[in-house]
Every structure is written in C-alpha cells, then in structure tokens.
PDB file of C-alpha atoms and ligand atoms in Angstrom:
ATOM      1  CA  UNK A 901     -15.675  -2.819 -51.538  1.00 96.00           C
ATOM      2  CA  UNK A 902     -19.188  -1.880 -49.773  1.00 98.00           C
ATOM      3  CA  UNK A 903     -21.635  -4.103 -50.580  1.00 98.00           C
ATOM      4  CA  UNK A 904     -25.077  -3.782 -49.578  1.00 98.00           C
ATOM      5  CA  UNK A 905     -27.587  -7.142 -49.545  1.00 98.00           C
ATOM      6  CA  UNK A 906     -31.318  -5.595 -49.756  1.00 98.00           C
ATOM      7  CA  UNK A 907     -34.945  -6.951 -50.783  1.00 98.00           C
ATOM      8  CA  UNK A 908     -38.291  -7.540 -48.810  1.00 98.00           C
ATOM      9  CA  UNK A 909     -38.593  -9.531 -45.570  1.00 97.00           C
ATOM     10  CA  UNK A 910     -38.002 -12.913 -46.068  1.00 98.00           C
ATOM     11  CA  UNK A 911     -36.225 -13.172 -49.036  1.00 98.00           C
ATOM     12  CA  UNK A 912     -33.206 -14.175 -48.572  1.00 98.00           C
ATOM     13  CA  UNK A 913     -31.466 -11.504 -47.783  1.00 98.00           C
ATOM     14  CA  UNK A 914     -28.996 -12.852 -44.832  1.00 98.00           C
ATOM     15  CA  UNK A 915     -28.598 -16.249 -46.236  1.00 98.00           C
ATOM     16  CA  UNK A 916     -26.856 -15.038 -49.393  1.00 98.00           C
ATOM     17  CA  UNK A 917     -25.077 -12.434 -47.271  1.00 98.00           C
ATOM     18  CA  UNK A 918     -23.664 -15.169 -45.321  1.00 97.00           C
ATOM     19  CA  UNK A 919     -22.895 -17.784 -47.517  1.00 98.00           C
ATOM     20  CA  UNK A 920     -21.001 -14.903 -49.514  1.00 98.00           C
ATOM     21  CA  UNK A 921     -19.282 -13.794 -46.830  1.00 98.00           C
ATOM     22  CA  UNK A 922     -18.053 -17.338 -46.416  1.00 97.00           C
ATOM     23  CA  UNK A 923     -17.264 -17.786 -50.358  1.00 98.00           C
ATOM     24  CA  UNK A 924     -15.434 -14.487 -50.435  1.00 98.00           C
ATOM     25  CA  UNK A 925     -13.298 -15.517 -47.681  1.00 97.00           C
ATOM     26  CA  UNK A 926     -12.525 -18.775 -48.755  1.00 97.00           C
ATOM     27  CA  UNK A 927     -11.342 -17.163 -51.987  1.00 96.00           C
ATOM     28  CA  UNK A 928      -8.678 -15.059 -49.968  1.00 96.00           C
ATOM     29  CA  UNK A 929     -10.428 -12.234 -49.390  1.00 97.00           C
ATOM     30  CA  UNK A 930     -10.841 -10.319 -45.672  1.00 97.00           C
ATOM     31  CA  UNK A 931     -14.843  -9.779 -45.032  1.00 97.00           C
ATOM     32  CA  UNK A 932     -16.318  -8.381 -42.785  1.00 96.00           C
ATOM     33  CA  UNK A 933     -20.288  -9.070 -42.258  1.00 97.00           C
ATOM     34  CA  UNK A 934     -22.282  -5.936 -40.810  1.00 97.00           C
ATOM     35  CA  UNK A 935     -25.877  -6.647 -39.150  1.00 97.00           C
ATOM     36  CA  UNK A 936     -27.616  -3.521 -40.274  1.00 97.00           C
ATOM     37  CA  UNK A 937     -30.922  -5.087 -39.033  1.00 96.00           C
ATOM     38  CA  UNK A 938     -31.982  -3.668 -36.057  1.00 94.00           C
ATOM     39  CA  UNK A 939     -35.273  -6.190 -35.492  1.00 94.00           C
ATOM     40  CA  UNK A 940     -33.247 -10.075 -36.397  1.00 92.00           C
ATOM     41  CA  UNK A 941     -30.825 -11.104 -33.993  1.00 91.00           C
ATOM     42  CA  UNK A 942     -29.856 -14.323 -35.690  1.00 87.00           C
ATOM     43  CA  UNK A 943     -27.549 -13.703 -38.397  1.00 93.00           C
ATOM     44  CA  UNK A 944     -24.598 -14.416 -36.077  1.00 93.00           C
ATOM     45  CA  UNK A 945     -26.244 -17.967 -35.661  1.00 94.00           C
ATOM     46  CA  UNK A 946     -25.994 -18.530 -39.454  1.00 95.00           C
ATOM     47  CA  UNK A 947     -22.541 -17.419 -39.058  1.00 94.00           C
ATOM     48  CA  UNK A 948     -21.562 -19.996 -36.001  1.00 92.00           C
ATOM     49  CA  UNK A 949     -21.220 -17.164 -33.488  1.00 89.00           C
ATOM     50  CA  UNK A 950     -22.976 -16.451 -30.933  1.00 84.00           C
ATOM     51  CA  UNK A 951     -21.897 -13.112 -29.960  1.00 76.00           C
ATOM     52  CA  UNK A 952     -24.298 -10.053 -29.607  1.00 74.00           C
ATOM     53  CA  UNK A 953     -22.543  -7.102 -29.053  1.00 83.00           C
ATOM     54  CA  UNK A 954     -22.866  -3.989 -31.209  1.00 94.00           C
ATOM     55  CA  UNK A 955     -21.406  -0.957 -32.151  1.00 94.00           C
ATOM     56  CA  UNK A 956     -23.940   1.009 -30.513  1.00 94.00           C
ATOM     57  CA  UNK A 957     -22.907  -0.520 -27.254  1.00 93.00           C
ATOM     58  CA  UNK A 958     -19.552  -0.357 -27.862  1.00 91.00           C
ATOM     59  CA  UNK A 959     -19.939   3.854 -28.243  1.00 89.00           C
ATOM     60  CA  UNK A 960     -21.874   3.941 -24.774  1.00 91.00           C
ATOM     61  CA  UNK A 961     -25.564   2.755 -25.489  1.00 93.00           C
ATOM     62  CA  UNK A 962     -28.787   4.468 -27.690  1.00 93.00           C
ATOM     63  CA  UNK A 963     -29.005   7.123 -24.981  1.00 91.00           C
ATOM     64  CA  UNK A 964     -25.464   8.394 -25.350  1.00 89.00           C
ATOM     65  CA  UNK A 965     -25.859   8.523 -28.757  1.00 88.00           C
ATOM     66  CA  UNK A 966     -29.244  10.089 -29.058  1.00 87.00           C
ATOM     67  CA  UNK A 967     -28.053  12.854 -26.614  1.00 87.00           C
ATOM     68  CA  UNK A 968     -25.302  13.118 -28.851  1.00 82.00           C
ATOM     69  CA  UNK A 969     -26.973  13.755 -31.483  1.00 80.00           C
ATOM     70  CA  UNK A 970     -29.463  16.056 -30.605  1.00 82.00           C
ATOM     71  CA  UNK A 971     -26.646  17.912 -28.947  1.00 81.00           C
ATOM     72  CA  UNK A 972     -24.851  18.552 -32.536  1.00 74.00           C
ATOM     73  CA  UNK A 973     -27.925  18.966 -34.630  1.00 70.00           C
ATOM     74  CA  UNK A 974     -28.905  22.196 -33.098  1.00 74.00           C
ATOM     75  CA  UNK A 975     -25.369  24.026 -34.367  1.00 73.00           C
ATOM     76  CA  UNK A 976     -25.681  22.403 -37.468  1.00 69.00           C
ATOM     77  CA  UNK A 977     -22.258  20.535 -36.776  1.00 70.00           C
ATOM     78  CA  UNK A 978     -21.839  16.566 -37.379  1.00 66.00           C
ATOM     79  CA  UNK A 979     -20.445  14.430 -34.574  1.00 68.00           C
ATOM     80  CA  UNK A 980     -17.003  13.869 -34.096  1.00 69.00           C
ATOM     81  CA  UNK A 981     -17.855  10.224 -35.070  1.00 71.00           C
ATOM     82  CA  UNK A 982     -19.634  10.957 -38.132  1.00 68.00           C
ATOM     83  CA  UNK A 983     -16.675  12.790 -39.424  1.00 71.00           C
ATOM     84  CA  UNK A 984     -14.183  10.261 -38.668  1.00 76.00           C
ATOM     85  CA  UNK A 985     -12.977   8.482 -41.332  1.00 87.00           C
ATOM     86  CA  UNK A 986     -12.570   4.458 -40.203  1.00 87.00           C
ATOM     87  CA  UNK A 987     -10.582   1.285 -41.307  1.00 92.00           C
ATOM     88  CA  UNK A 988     -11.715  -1.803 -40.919  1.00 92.00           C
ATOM     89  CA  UNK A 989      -8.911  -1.901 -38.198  1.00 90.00           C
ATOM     90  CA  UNK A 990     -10.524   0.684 -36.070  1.00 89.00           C
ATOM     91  CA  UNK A 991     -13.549  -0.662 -35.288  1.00 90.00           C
ATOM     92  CA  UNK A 992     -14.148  -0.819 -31.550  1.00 88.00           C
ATOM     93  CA  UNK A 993     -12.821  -4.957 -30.765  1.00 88.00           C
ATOM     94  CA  UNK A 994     -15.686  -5.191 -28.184  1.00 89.00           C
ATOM     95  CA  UNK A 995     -18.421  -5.168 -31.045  1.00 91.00           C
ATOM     96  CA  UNK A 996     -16.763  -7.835 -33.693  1.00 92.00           C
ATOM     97  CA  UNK A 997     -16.379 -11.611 -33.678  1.00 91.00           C
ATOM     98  CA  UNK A 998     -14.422 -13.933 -35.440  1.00 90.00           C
ATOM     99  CA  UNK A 999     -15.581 -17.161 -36.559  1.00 91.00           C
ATOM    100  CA  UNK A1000     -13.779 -19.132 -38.991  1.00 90.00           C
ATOM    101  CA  UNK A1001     -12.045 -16.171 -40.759  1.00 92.00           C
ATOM    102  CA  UNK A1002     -14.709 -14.567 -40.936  1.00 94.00           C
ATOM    103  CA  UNK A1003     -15.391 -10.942 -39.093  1.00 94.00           C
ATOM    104  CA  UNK A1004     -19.196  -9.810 -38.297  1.00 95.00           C
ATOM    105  CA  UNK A1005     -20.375  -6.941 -36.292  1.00 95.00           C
ATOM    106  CA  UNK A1006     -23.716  -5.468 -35.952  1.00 96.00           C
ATOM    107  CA  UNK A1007     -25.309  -1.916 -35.939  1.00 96.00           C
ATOM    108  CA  UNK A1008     -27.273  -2.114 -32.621  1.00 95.00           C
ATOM    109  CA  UNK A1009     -30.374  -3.700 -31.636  1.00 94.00           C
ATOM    110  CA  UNK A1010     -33.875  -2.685 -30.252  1.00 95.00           C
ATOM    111  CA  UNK A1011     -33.585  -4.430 -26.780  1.00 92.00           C
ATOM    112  CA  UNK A1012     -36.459  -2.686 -24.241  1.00 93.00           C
ATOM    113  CA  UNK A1013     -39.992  -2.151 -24.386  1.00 94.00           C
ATOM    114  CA  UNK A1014     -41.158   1.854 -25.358  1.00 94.00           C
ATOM    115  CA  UNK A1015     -37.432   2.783 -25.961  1.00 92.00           C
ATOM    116  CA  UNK A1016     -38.250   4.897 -28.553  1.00 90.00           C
ATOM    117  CA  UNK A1017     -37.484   4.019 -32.722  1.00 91.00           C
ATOM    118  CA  UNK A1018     -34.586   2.981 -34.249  1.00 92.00           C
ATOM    119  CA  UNK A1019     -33.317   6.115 -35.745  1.00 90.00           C
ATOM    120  CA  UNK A1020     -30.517   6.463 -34.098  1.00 90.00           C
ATOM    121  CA  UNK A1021     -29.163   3.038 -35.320  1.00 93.00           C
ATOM    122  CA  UNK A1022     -29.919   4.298 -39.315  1.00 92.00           C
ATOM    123  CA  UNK A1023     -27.701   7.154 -38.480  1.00 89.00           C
ATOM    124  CA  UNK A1024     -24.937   5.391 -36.654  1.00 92.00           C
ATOM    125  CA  UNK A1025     -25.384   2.729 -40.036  1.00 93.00           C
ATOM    126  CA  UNK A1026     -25.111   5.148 -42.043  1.00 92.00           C
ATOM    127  CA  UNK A1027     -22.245   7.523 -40.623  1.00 89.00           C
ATOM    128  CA  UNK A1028     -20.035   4.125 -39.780  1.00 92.00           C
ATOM    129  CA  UNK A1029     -20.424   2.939 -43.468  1.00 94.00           C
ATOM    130  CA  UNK A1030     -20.003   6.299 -45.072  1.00 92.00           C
ATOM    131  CA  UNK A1031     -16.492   7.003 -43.211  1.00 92.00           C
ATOM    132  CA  UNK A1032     -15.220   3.372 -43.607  1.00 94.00           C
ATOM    133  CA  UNK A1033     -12.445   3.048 -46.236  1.00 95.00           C
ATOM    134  CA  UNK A1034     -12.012  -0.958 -46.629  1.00 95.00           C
ATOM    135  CA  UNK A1035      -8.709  -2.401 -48.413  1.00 94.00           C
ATOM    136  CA  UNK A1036      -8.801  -3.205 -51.812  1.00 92.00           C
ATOM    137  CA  UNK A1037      -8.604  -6.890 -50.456  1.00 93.00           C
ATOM    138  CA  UNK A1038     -11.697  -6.547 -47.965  1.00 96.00           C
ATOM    139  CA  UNK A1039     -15.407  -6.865 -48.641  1.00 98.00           C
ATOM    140  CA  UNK A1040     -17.529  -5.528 -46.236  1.00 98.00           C
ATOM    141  CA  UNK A1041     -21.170  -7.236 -46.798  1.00 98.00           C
ATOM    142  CA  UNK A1042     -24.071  -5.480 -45.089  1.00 98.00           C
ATOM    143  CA  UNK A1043     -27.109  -7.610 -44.371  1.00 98.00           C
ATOM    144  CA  UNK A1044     -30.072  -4.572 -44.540  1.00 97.00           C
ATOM    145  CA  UNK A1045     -33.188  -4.339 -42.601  1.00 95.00           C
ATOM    146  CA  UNK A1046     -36.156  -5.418 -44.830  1.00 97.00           C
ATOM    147  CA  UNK A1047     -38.016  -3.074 -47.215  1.00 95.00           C
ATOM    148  CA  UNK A1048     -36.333   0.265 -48.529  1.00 94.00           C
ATOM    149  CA  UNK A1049     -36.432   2.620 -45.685  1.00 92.00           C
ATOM    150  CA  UNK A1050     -32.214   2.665 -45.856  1.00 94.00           C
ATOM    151  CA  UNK A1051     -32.842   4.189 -49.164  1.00 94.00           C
ATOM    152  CA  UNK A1052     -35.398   6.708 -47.951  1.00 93.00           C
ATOM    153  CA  UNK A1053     -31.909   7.187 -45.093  1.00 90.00           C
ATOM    154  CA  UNK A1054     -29.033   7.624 -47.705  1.00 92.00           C
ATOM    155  CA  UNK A1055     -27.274   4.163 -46.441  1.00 93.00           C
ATOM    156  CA  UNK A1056     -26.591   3.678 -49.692  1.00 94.00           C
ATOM    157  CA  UNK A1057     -24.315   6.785 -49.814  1.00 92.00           C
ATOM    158  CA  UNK A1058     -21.867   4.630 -47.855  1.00 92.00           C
ATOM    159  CA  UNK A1059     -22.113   1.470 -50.304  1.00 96.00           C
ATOM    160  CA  UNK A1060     -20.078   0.760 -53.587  1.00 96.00           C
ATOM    161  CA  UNK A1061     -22.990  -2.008 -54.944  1.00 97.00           C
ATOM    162  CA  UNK A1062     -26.453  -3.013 -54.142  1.00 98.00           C
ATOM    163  CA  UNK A1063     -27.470  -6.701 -54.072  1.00 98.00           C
ATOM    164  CA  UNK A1064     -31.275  -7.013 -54.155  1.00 98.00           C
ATOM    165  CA  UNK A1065     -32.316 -10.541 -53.560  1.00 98.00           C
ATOM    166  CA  UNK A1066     -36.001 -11.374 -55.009  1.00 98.00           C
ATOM    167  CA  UNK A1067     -37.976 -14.320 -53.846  1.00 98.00           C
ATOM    168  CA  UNK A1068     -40.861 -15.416 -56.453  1.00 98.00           C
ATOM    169  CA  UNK A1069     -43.633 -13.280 -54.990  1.00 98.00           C
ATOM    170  CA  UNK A1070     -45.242 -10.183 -56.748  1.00 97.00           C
ATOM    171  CA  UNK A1071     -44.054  -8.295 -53.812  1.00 97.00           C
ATOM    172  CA  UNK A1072     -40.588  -8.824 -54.427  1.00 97.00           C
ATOM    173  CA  UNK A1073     -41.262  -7.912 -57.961  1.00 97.00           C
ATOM    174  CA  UNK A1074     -42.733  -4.547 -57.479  1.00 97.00           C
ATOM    175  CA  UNK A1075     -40.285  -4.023 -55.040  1.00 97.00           C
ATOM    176  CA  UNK A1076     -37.628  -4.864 -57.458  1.00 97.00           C
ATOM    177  CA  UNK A1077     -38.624  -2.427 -59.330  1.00 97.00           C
ATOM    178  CA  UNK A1078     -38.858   0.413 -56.854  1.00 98.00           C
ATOM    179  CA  UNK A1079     -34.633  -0.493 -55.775  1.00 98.00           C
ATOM    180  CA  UNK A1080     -33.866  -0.071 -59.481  1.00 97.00           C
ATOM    181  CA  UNK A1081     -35.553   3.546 -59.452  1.00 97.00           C
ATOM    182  CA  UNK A1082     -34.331   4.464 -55.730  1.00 97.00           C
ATOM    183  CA  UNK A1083     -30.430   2.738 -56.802  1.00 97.00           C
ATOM    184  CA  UNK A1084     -30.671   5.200 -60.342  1.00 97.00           C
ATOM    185  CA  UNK A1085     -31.087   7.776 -58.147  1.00 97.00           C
ATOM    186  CA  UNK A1086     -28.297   7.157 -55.797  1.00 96.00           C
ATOM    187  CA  UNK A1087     -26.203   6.650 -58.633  1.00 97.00           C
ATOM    188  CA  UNK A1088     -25.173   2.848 -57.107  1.00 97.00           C
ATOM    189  CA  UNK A1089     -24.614  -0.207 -59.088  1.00 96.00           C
ATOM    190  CA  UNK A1090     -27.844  -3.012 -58.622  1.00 98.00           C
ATOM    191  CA  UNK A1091     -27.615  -6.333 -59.359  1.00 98.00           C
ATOM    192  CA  UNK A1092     -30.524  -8.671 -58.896  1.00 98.00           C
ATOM    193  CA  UNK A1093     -30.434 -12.249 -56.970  1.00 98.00           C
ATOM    194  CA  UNK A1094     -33.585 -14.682 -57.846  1.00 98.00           C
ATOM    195  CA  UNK A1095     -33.780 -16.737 -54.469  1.00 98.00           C
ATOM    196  CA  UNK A1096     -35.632 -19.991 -53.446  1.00 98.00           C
ATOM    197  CA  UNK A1097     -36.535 -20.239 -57.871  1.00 98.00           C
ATOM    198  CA  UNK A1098     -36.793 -23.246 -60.112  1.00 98.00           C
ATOM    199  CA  UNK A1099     -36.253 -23.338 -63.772  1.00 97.00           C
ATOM    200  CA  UNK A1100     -40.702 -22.943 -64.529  1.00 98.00           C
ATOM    201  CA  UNK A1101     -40.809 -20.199 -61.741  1.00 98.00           C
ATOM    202  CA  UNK A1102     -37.661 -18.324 -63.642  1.00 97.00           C
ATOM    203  CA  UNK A1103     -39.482 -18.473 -66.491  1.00 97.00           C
ATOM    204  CA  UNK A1104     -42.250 -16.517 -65.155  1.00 97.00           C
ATOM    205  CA  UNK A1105     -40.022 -14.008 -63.562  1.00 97.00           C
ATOM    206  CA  UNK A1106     -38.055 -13.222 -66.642  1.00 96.00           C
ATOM    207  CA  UNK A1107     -41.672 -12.051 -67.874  1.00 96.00           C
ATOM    208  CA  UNK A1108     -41.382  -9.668 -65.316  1.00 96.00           C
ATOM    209  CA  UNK A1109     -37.926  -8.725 -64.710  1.00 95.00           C
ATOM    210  CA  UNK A1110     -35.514  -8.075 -66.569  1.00 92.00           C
ATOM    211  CA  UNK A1111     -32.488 -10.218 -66.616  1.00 95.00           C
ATOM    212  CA  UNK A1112     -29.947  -8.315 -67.806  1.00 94.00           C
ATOM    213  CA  UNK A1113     -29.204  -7.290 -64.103  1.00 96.00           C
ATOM    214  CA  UNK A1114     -29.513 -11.158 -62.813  1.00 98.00           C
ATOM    215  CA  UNK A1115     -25.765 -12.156 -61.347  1.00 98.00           C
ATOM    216  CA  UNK A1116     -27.261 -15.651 -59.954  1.00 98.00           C
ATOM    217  CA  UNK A1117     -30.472 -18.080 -59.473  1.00 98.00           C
ATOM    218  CA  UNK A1118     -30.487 -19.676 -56.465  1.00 98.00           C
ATOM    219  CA  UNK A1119     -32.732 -22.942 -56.174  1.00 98.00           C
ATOM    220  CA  UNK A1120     -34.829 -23.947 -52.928  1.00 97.00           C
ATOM    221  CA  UNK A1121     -32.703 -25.429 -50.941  1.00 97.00           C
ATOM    222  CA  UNK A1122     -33.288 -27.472 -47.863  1.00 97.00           C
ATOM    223  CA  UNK A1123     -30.296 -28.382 -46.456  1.00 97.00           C
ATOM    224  CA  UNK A1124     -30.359 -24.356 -45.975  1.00 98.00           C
ATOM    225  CA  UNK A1125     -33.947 -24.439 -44.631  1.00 97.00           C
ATOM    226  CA  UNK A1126     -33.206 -26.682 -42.359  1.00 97.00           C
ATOM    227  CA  UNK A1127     -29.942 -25.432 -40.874  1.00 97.00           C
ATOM    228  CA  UNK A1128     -31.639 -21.888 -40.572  1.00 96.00           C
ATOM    229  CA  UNK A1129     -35.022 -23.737 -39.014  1.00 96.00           C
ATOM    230  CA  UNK A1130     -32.699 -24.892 -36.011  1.00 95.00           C
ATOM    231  CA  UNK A1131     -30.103 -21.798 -35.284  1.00 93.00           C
ATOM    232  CA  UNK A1132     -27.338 -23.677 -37.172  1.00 95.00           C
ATOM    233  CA  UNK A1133     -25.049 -22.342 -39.111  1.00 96.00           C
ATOM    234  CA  UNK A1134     -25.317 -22.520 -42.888  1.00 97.00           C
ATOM    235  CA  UNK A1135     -22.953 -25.238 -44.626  1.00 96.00           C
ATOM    236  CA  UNK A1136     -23.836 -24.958 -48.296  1.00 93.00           C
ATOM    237  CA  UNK A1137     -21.715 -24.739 -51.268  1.00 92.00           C
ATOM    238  CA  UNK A1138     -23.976 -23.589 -53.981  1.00 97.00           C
ATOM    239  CA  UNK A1139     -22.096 -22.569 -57.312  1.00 97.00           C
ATOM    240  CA  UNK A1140     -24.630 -19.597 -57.901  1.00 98.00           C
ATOM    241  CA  UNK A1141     -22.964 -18.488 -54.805  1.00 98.00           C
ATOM    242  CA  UNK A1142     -19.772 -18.910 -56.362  1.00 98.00           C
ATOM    243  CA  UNK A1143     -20.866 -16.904 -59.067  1.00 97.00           C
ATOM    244  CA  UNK A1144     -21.749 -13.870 -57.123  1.00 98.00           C
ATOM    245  CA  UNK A1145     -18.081 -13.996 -55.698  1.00 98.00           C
ATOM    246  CA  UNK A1146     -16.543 -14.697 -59.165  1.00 97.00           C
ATOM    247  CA  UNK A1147     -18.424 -11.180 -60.364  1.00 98.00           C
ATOM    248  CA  UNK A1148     -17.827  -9.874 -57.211  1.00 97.00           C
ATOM    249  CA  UNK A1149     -13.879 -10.342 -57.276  1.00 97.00           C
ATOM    250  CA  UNK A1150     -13.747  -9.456 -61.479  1.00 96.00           C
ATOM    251  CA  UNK A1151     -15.227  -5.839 -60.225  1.00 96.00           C
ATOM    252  CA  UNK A1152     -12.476  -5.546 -57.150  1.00 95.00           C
ATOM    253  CA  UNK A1153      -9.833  -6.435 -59.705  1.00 94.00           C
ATOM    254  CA  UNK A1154     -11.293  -4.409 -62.261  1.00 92.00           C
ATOM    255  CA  UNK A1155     -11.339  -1.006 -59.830  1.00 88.00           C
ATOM    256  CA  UNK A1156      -7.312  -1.486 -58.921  1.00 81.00           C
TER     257      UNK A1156
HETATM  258  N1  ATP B1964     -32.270 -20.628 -51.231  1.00 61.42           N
HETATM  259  C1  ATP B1964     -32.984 -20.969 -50.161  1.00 61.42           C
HETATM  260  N2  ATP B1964     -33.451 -22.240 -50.013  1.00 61.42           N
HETATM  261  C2  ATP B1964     -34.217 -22.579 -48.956  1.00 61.42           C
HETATM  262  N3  ATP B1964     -34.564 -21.748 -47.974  1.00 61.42           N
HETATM  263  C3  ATP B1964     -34.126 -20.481 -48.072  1.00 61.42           C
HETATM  264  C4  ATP B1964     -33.308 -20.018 -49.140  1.00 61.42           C
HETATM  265  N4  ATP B1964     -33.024 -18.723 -48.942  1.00 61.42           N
HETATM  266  C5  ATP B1964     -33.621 -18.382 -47.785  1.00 61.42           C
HETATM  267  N5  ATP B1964     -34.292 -19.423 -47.268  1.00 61.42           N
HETATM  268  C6  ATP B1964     -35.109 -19.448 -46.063  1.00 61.42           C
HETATM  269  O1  ATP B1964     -36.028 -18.380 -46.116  1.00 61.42           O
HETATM  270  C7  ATP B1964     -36.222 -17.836 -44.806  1.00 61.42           C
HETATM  271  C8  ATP B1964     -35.863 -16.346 -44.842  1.00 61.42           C
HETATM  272  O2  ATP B1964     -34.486 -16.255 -45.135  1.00 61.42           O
HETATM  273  P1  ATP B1964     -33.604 -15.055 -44.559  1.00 61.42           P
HETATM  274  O3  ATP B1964     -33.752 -14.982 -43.082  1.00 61.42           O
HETATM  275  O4  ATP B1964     -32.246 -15.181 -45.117  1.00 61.42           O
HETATM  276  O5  ATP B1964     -34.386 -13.839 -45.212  1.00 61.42           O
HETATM  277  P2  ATP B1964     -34.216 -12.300 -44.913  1.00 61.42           P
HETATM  278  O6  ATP B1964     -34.522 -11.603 -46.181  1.00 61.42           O
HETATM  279  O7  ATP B1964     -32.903 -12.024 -44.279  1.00 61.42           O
HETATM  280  O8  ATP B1964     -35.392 -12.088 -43.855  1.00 61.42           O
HETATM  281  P3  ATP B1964     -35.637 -10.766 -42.946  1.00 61.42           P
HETATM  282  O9  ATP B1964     -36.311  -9.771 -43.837  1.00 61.42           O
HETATM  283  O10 ATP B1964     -36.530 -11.279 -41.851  1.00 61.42           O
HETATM  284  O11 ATP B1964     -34.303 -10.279 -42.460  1.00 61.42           O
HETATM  285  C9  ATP B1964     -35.339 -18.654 -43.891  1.00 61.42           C
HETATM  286  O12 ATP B1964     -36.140 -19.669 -43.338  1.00 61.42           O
HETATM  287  C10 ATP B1964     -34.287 -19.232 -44.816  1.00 61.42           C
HETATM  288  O13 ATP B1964     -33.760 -20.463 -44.369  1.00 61.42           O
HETATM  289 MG1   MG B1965     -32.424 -11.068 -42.461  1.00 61.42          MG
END
C-alpha cells in the first residue's frame, strides 16, 4: 500500500505522516516513510533520526541525473531506472534510516544557491514510486511537498490512496476541493484529515466540506507543537491517529 499525505503548507501534513508511520508500525506492519519534499529537511527530526541522505545522492547527485535524463528524452526512451520495477528491499541502503522500526528515506533536496529547479526530484519521485511494488504487509507513507503541483506531475500515478490533511483555513478548504477534482481524475481514492480542529470549528467546516470523506479529526495539540517547535521527535498517541491506521489496515486486509 502507497499512500500519499497531501494538503497546503502548514497543515499538517508530516505530523500525521509520522505519527502514522509510527501507529502502523506498532500495529505490525513494515513502513517505510518517503520525504517527497524537496524544500523541509526536518521530517527525519520528527522521526528521531537525524540522517540526510537521499536517493538522489545515492544514484550519483542532480547532475547525473539531469544529464540522464536529457540524454533519454531526446530518443523518446525512459531510463533504465524509470523502468525498473523496485521492492522495498532494493532501495539503495545509503539513502534509508532506521529508527525505532521504522524506515524513512527521502527524494532529494535543494542544497546550493542557482542550482536550477527541482524537476528532476518530481521525476525521480515519481518514477521510484511508480515502479515500487510494496508487500501486502508494508505501507509506504509519502509526506508531499505543499500545494498540488505532484498532481499537475502524475505522482499520484504511483500511489494506491490520497490523504489530504485540512487545517481550518479557507485555503485549505478551496484547496480541498481542488484534490477531490484533481484525485477524480486520477482515478485515486481521497480521504480527508481535519487537523489542529475543535468541536465549534468542525462545525463550521462540515458547512463546507463534506464529511462523508472525513477518516479522523485531529484536535490542537501542544504536546505536538511543542515537540515539533524544538526538533524533537513526536511522542503522541492520539486515537484519531489510531483511527486512520484502523481504516488503513481494514483496506490492506480488504485488497488480499
Ligand atoms: N494537531 C496538531 N496540533 C498542534 N500542532 C500541530 C498539529 N498538527 C500540526 N501542528 C503544527 O503545525 C505546524 C505545521 O505542521 P507540519 O510541519 O506537520 O505541516 P506540513 O503540512 O508538513 O508543513 P509544510 O507544508 O511546511 O511541509 C508545526 O508547527 C506542527 O507542530
Ligand atoms: Mg511538511
């Protein structure tokens, strides 16, 4: 199972895709957490690791992949590493960490001043994620850049469900509504997370939304605030967590 975590900056997104990482694997599952942001560099923190390699280094740098590509483009022919189908197994060890049971890796990182956009690391997102064939008992999250511009990509292609966390901003709502069009359209399951609500601000959502699509409503929390605020990583046990892995687990069981 491919699950993408989406939504606008600053909603939540890599909390939830943490502590569900964490859930999942307490609950027996393998995960494995992919950093598709190219911009953050502290999900790892969240995570208790502190490693920052990435699969783009691991396959010889943005360069060599750029040159790569624009090698292959011209003959119309993919890379040999965008045909290649992967297991969780074959990921390069230099780019993943363990930390309590739990595997992350990321995509690859803007690191230098003028070196050009990060293209290269929405295709290598995309092509990794579209050739990799998880076990029935693994649950790859991927923590997505902010916005929608890996729909405008295809990531989605290489996903099995779409998480979209909304915070209680109109932003978030109108954006909500643009994943449900863009998700249609890729023909992926959406489910909707309410983040950082209260019972009076869910009440004003559910004017707005829908909540047929709702799995969980997570509450402000501040022992999470605070623990992000300082680089720490994230302790809570929050049963609307629970519930995402409970729905999350049915589905896996219900697809065998
Ligand atoms: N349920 C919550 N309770 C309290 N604080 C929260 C909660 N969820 C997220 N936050 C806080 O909101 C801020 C943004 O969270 P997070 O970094 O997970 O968002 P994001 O969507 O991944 O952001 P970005 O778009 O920058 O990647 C952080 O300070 C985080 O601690
Ligand atoms: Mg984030």
């Amino acid at each position: 199972m491919k699950l993408l975590v989406c939504g606008k900056g600053g909603s939540g997104k890599s909390t939830v895709a943490v502590l569900l990482v964490k859930s999942l694997k307490n609950r027996g599952l393998r995960v494995l957490l992919v950093d598709a942001d190219e911009s953050n560099v502290g999900l790892g923190r969240l995570l208790g690791s502190s490693d920052t390699s990435s699969l783009l280094d691991s396959l010889g740098g943005k360069k060599d992949l750029q040159q790569k590509m624009m090698k292959a483009f011209p003959m119309g022919k993919p890379l040999e590493l965008f045909s290649k189908r992967w297991s969780v197994a074959d990921i390069p060890r230099g780019c993943l960490s363990q930390t309590d049971g739990v595997q992350i890796m990321a995509i690859g990182k803007i690191q230098h001043f003028g070196e050009g956009c990060a293209c290269p690391m929405g295709a290598l997102a995309k092509a990794f994620l579209c050739n990799l064939d998880p076990a029935f008992d693994e649950v790859v999250v991927i923590d997505a850049e902010a916005g929608i511009e890996h729909f405008g990509r295809g990531l989605e292609t290489g996903c099995d469900m779409i998480l979209a966390i909304v915070d209680p901003t109109h932003e978030s709502i109108l954006l909500a509504q643009k994943i449900g069009e863009l998700a249609k359209t890729a023909g992926k399951d959406l489910y909707f997370i309410w983040n950082k609500v209260s019972p009076e601000v869910e009440k004003v959502l559910s004017r707005y939304m829908n909540e047929d699509r709702v799995l969980a409503r997570i509450p402000q929390d501040l022992t999470i605030f605070v623990e992000s605020l300082e680089g720490r990583p994230l302790t809570a046990g929050l049963f609307q967590i629970e519930q995402i892995s409970d729905f999350i687990i049915q589905t896996i069981e219900h697809a065998r």
